[in-house]
Amino acid sequence: MTDARVQLVLDLQQDRPFSAERFIAGSSNASARAWLARARWPEGRLWLWGPAGTGKSHLLHVWAQQNGAVQFEAAALSCDGDGALLVAGQKLEPGVTPFVIDHLEGLEQKQEVALLHLLNRAHAAGRRVLMASRHPPARRFFHLPDLASRLRATMTAGLEEPEDELRATLLLSLMAERQLVVPQSVTDWLWRQLPRTGEALVRAVNRLDDAAMKRGSAISRALAMEVLADLLKEED
């Protein structure tokens, strides 16, 4: 049975499937989508960046599926004593497919050598590398000067917090995929009171879903005020 809690734009729950059909396009992610649609990138590299909940992982999954890419988390990358690249301890076999690397904000010093090797080998083989992090390369420190140089010369595309229209659609979609029946008056109130970020929306819907399931009750404004107290704005 397909999990009803399918992830949409947000990149917070990696065990949920992503698809092009489920991605909600908007002006806040237009630049990233435009760069992903290009057949070539400068130096064969592209770095997506933006806050949590803006769709980075979703876009990476879709692009990887469409291009037959090898996809993995930055934390899984390493290399052995012979310089062979490893992903989760398994050798990364040479081939002709692109690489997709997510969550580079979690890259540690010991993994920088492996990433540098990967970028060099991918460039030599003409393989594209798509990466994502919460911040662009220029805003983080790298221990290896060669790696810093390559990444800061990489084309970047930023994703912004969702605009109002996208936020409204996203909130309704998240609730629909969890099969939550919420009165429109409550939905409208939530949209006005929640922080204007994608991350806040997914956290709020997750909490409401869990609370309603545990209590066997409908989602009301009173329930929302109780379980979302730290997220909601103060009433005027």
CSV table of C-alpha atoms in Angstrom, one decimal:
chain,number,residue,atom,x,y,z
A,1,MET,CA,0.0,0.0,0.0
A,2,THR,CA,1.3,3.5,-0.9
A,3,ASP,CA,2.0,5.6,2.2
A,4,ALA,CA,-0.6,8.4,2.3
A,5,ARG,CA,1.9,10.8,3.8
A,6,VAL,CA,3.7,11.4,0.5
A,7,GLN,CA,6.1,14.3,0.6
A,8,LEU,CA,5.5,17.2,-1.7
A,9,VAL,CA,7.9,20.1,-2.0
A,10,LEU,CA,9.5,19.8,1.3
A,11,ASP,CA,12.9,18.2,1.9
A,12,LEU,CA,12.4,17.1,5.5
A,13,GLN,CA,11.3,13.5,5.2
A,14,GLN,CA,13.6,11.5,2.9
A,15,ASP,CA,11.7,8.2,3.2
A,16,ARG,CA,8.8,9.7,1.2
A,17,PRO,CA,8.7,9.3,-2.6
A,18,PHE,CA,9.1,12.3,-4.9
A,19,SER,CA,7.8,12.9,-8.4
A,20,ALA,CA,7.6,15.6,-11.0
A,21,GLU,CA,3.8,15.6,-10.8
A,22,ARG,CA,3.8,16.2,-7.0
A,23,PHE,CA,6.2,19.2,-7.2
A,24,ILE,CA,4.5,22.5,-6.8
A,25,ALA,CA,6.1,25.1,-9.1
A,26,GLY,CA,6.2,28.8,-8.2
A,27,SER,CA,8.3,31.9,-8.6
A,28,SER,CA,10.3,30.9,-5.4
A,29,ASN,CA,11.7,27.9,-7.2
A,30,ALA,CA,11.7,29.2,-10.8
A,31,SER,CA,15.5,29.8,-11.0
A,32,ALA,CA,16.4,26.3,-9.8
A,33,ARG,CA,13.9,24.7,-12.3
A,34,ALA,CA,15.3,26.7,-15.2
A,35,TRP,CA,18.8,25.7,-14.5
A,36,LEU,CA,17.8,22.0,-14.0
A,37,ALA,CA,16.1,22.1,-17.4
A,38,ARG,CA,19.4,23.0,-19.2
A,39,ALA,CA,21.3,20.4,-21.0
A,40,ARG,CA,24.7,21.8,-19.8
A,41,TRP,CA,26.0,23.7,-16.8
A,42,PRO,CA,29.3,25.6,-16.5
A,43,GLU,CA,32.0,23.1,-15.6
A,44,GLY,CA,29.2,20.5,-15.5
A,45,ARG,CA,28.2,21.4,-11.9
A,46,LEU,CA,25.1,22.9,-10.3
A,47,TRP,CA,24.6,23.7,-6.6
A,48,LEU,CA,21.0,24.3,-5.3
A,49,TRP,CA,20.6,26.1,-2.1
A,50,GLY,CA,17.9,27.5,0.2
A,51,PRO,CA,16.1,27.0,3.5
A,52,ALA,CA,14.7,23.7,4.6
A,53,GLY,CA,11.2,23.1,3.1
A,54,THR,CA,11.8,24.9,-0.2
A,55,GLY,CA,12.0,21.8,-2.4
A,56,LYS,CA,15.7,21.1,-2.9
A,57,SER,CA,15.6,17.4,-2.2
A,58,HIS,CA,12.4,17.0,-4.3
A,59,LEU,CA,14.0,18.6,-7.3
A,60,LEU,CA,17.1,16.5,-6.9
A,61,HIS,CA,15.1,13.3,-6.8
A,62,VAL,CA,13.2,14.3,-9.9
A,63,TRP,CA,16.3,15.3,-11.8
A,64,ALA,CA,18.1,12.0,-10.8
A,65,GLN,CA,15.1,10.0,-12.0
A,66,GLN,CA,15.0,11.8,-15.3
A,67,ASN,CA,18.7,11.5,-15.9
A,68,GLY,CA,19.5,8.1,-14.5
A,69,ALA,CA,21.8,9.7,-11.9
A,70,VAL,CA,23.6,8.0,-9.0
A,71,GLN,CA,22.1,9.8,-5.9
A,72,PHE,CA,23.3,9.8,-2.3
A,73,GLU,CA,23.6,11.9,0.8
A,74,ALA,CA,26.8,13.8,1.4
A,75,ALA,CA,27.3,12.1,4.7
A,76,ALA,CA,27.5,8.7,3.0
A,77,LEU,CA,30.5,9.7,0.8
A,78,SER,CA,34.0,8.6,1.6
A,79,CYS,CA,37.1,7.1,0.0
A,80,ASP,CA,39.4,4.2,1.1
A,81,GLY,CA,43.1,4.1,1.4
A,82,ASP,CA,43.6,3.4,-2.3
A,83,GLY,CA,41.5,6.5,-3.2
A,84,ALA,CA,38.5,4.5,-4.4
A,85,LEU,CA,35.2,6.4,-3.8
A,86,LEU,CA,32.7,4.8,-1.5
A,87,VAL,CA,29.0,5.5,-0.8
A,88,ALA,CA,27.8,4.0,2.4
A,89,GLY,CA,30.8,1.7,2.4
A,90,GLN,CA,30.2,0.4,-1.1
A,91,LYS,CA,32.5,1.3,-4.1
A,92,LEU,CA,31.1,3.9,-6.4
A,93,GLU,CA,31.6,2.1,-9.7
A,94,PRO,CA,32.7,4.2,-12.7
A,95,GLY,CA,30.1,4.8,-15.4
A,96,VAL,CA,28.5,7.4,-17.6
A,97,THR,CA,25.7,8.5,-15.3
A,98,PRO,CA,25.6,11.9,-13.4
A,99,PHE,CA,26.0,12.3,-9.6
A,100,VAL,CA,23.4,13.9,-7.3
A,101,ILE,CA,24.6,14.7,-3.8
A,102,ASP,CA,22.1,16.0,-1.2
A,103,HIS,CA,22.6,17.8,2.2
A,104,LEU,CA,26.1,19.1,1.7
A,105,GLU,CA,25.6,21.2,4.9
A,106,GLY,CA,26.4,18.0,6.7
A,107,LEU,CA,29.8,17.5,4.9
A,108,GLU,CA,32.6,16.9,7.3
A,109,GLN,CA,36.3,17.5,6.9
A,110,LYS,CA,37.1,13.8,6.4
A,111,GLN,CA,34.6,13.7,3.5
A,112,GLU,CA,36.1,16.7,1.6
A,113,VAL,CA,38.9,14.6,0.1
A,114,ALA,CA,36.3,12.2,-1.3
A,115,LEU,CA,34.2,15.0,-2.7
A,116,LEU,CA,37.2,16.6,-4.4
A,117,HIS,CA,38.1,13.3,-6.0
A,118,LEU,CA,34.5,12.9,-7.2
A,119,LEU,CA,34.4,16.3,-8.7
A,120,ASN,CA,37.7,15.8,-10.5
A,121,ARG,CA,36.8,12.4,-11.9
A,122,ALA,CA,33.3,13.6,-12.9
A,123,HIS,CA,34.8,16.6,-14.8
A,124,ALA,CA,37.4,14.4,-16.5
A,125,ALA,CA,34.6,12.0,-17.6
A,126,GLY,CA,32.2,14.6,-18.6
A,127,ARG,CA,29.7,13.6,-16.0
A,128,ARG,CA,27.4,16.3,-14.4
A,129,VAL,CA,27.2,16.8,-10.7
A,130,LEU,CA,24.1,18.2,-9.0
A,131,MET,CA,24.4,19.2,-5.3
A,132,ALA,CA,22.2,20.8,-2.7
A,133,SER,CA,22.7,22.5,0.7
A,134,ARG,CA,21.0,25.1,2.8
A,135,HIS,CA,23.7,27.7,1.9
A,136,PRO,CA,25.8,28.4,-1.2
A,137,PRO,CA,29.5,27.4,-1.3
A,138,ALA,CA,30.6,31.1,-0.8
A,139,ARG,CA,28.9,31.1,2.6
A,140,ARG,CA,30.7,28.1,4.2
A,141,PHE,CA,34.2,27.2,5.1
A,142,PHE,CA,36.1,24.3,3.4
A,143,HIS,CA,39.4,22.9,4.8
A,144,LEU,CA,40.7,21.9,1.3
A,145,PRO,CA,41.6,25.0,-0.8
A,146,ASP,CA,41.2,23.1,-4.0
A,147,LEU,CA,37.7,21.9,-3.1
A,148,ALA,CA,36.8,25.4,-2.0
A,149,SER,CA,38.0,26.8,-5.3
A,150,ARG,CA,36.0,24.3,-7.4
A,151,LEU,CA,32.8,24.7,-5.4
A,152,ARG,CA,32.9,28.5,-5.3
A,153,ALA,CA,33.3,28.4,-9.1
A,154,THR,CA,30.2,26.2,-9.3
A,155,MET,CA,27.0,27.7,-10.7
A,156,THR,CA,24.4,28.1,-8.0
A,157,ALA,CA,20.6,28.5,-8.0
A,158,GLY,CA,18.7,29.6,-4.9
A,159,LEU,CA,15.3,28.6,-3.7
A,160,GLU,CA,13.3,31.0,-1.6
A,161,GLU,CA,10.6,30.6,0.9
A,162,PRO,CA,7.3,29.9,-0.8
A,163,GLU,CA,5.2,32.8,-1.9
A,164,ASP,CA,1.7,33.2,-0.6
A,165,GLU,CA,0.0,31.3,-3.4
A,166,LEU,CA,2.4,28.4,-3.2
A,167,ARG,CA,2.1,28.3,0.6
A,168,ALA,CA,-1.7,28.1,0.4
A,169,THR,CA,-1.6,25.3,-2.2
A,170,LEU,CA,1.1,23.5,-0.2
A,171,LEU,CA,-0.9,23.6,3.0
A,172,LEU,CA,-4.0,22.1,1.3
A,173,SER,CA,-1.9,19.5,-0.5
A,174,LEU,CA,-0.1,18.4,2.7
A,175,MET,CA,-3.5,17.9,4.4
A,176,ALA,CA,-5.1,16.2,1.5
A,177,GLU,CA,-2.2,13.7,1.2
A,178,ARG,CA,-2.7,12.8,4.9
A,179,GLN,CA,-6.4,12.5,4.2
A,180,LEU,CA,-7.1,15.1,6.8
A,181,VAL,CA,-10.5,16.7,6.8
A,182,VAL,CA,-10.1,20.3,8.1
A,183,PRO,CA,-12.7,23.0,8.0
A,184,GLN,CA,-11.8,25.8,5.6
A,185,SER,CA,-12.1,28.3,8.5
A,186,VAL,CA,-9.4,26.4,10.3
A,187,THR,CA,-7.2,26.1,7.2
A,188,ASP,CA,-7.5,29.8,6.5
A,189,TRP,CA,-6.7,30.6,10.1
A,190,LEU,CA,-3.6,28.4,10.0
A,191,TRP,CA,-2.4,29.9,6.8
A,192,ARG,CA,-2.5,33.4,8.5
A,193,GLN,CA,-1.0,32.4,11.8
A,194,LEU,CA,1.8,30.0,10.8
A,195,PRO,CA,5.3,31.3,10.0
A,196,ARG,CA,5.8,32.0,6.3
A,197,THR,CA,8.1,29.1,5.7
A,198,GLY,CA,7.7,25.7,4.0
A,199,GLU,CA,9.4,24.0,7.0
A,200,ALA,CA,6.7,25.5,9.4
A,201,LEU,CA,3.9,24.1,7.2
A,202,VAL,CA,5.2,20.5,7.2
A,203,ARG,CA,5.9,20.6,10.9
A,204,ALA,CA,2.4,21.9,11.6
A,205,VAL,CA,0.6,19.4,9.5
A,206,ASN,CA,2.7,16.5,10.9
A,207,ARG,CA,1.8,17.6,14.5
A,208,LEU,CA,-1.9,18.0,13.7
A,209,ASP,CA,-2.0,14.6,12.0
A,210,ASP,CA,-0.3,12.9,14.9
A,211,ALA,CA,-2.5,14.6,17.5
A,212,ALA,CA,-5.8,13.9,15.6
A,213,MET,CA,-4.8,10.2,15.2
A,214,LYS,CA,-3.8,9.7,18.8
A,215,ARG,CA,-7.0,11.3,20.1
A,216,GLY,CA,-9.3,10.1,17.4
A,217,SER,CA,-10.7,13.6,17.1
A,218,ALA,CA,-11.2,16.1,14.3
A,219,ILE,CA,-8.8,18.9,13.7
A,220,SER,CA,-10.2,22.0,15.2
A,221,ARG,CA,-8.8,25.5,15.9
A,222,ALA,CA,-8.6,24.5,19.6
A,223,LEU,CA,-6.5,21.5,18.8
A,224,ALA,CA,-4.2,23.5,16.6
A,225,MET,CA,-3.8,26.2,19.3
A,226,GLU,CA,-2.8,23.4,21.7
A,227,VAL,CA,-0.3,21.5,19.6
A,228,LEU,CA,1.1,24.4,17.6
A,229,ALA,CA,1.5,26.9,20.4
A,230,ASP,CA,5.2,27.5,19.7
A,231,LEU,CA,4.6,28.1,16.0
A,232,LEU,CA,1.5,30.2,15.9
A,233,LYS,CA,1.6,34.0,16.0
A,234,GLU,CA,0.0,35.8,18.9
A,235,GLU,CA,-3.6,36.8,18.2
A,236,ASP,CA,-4.1,40.4,17.4
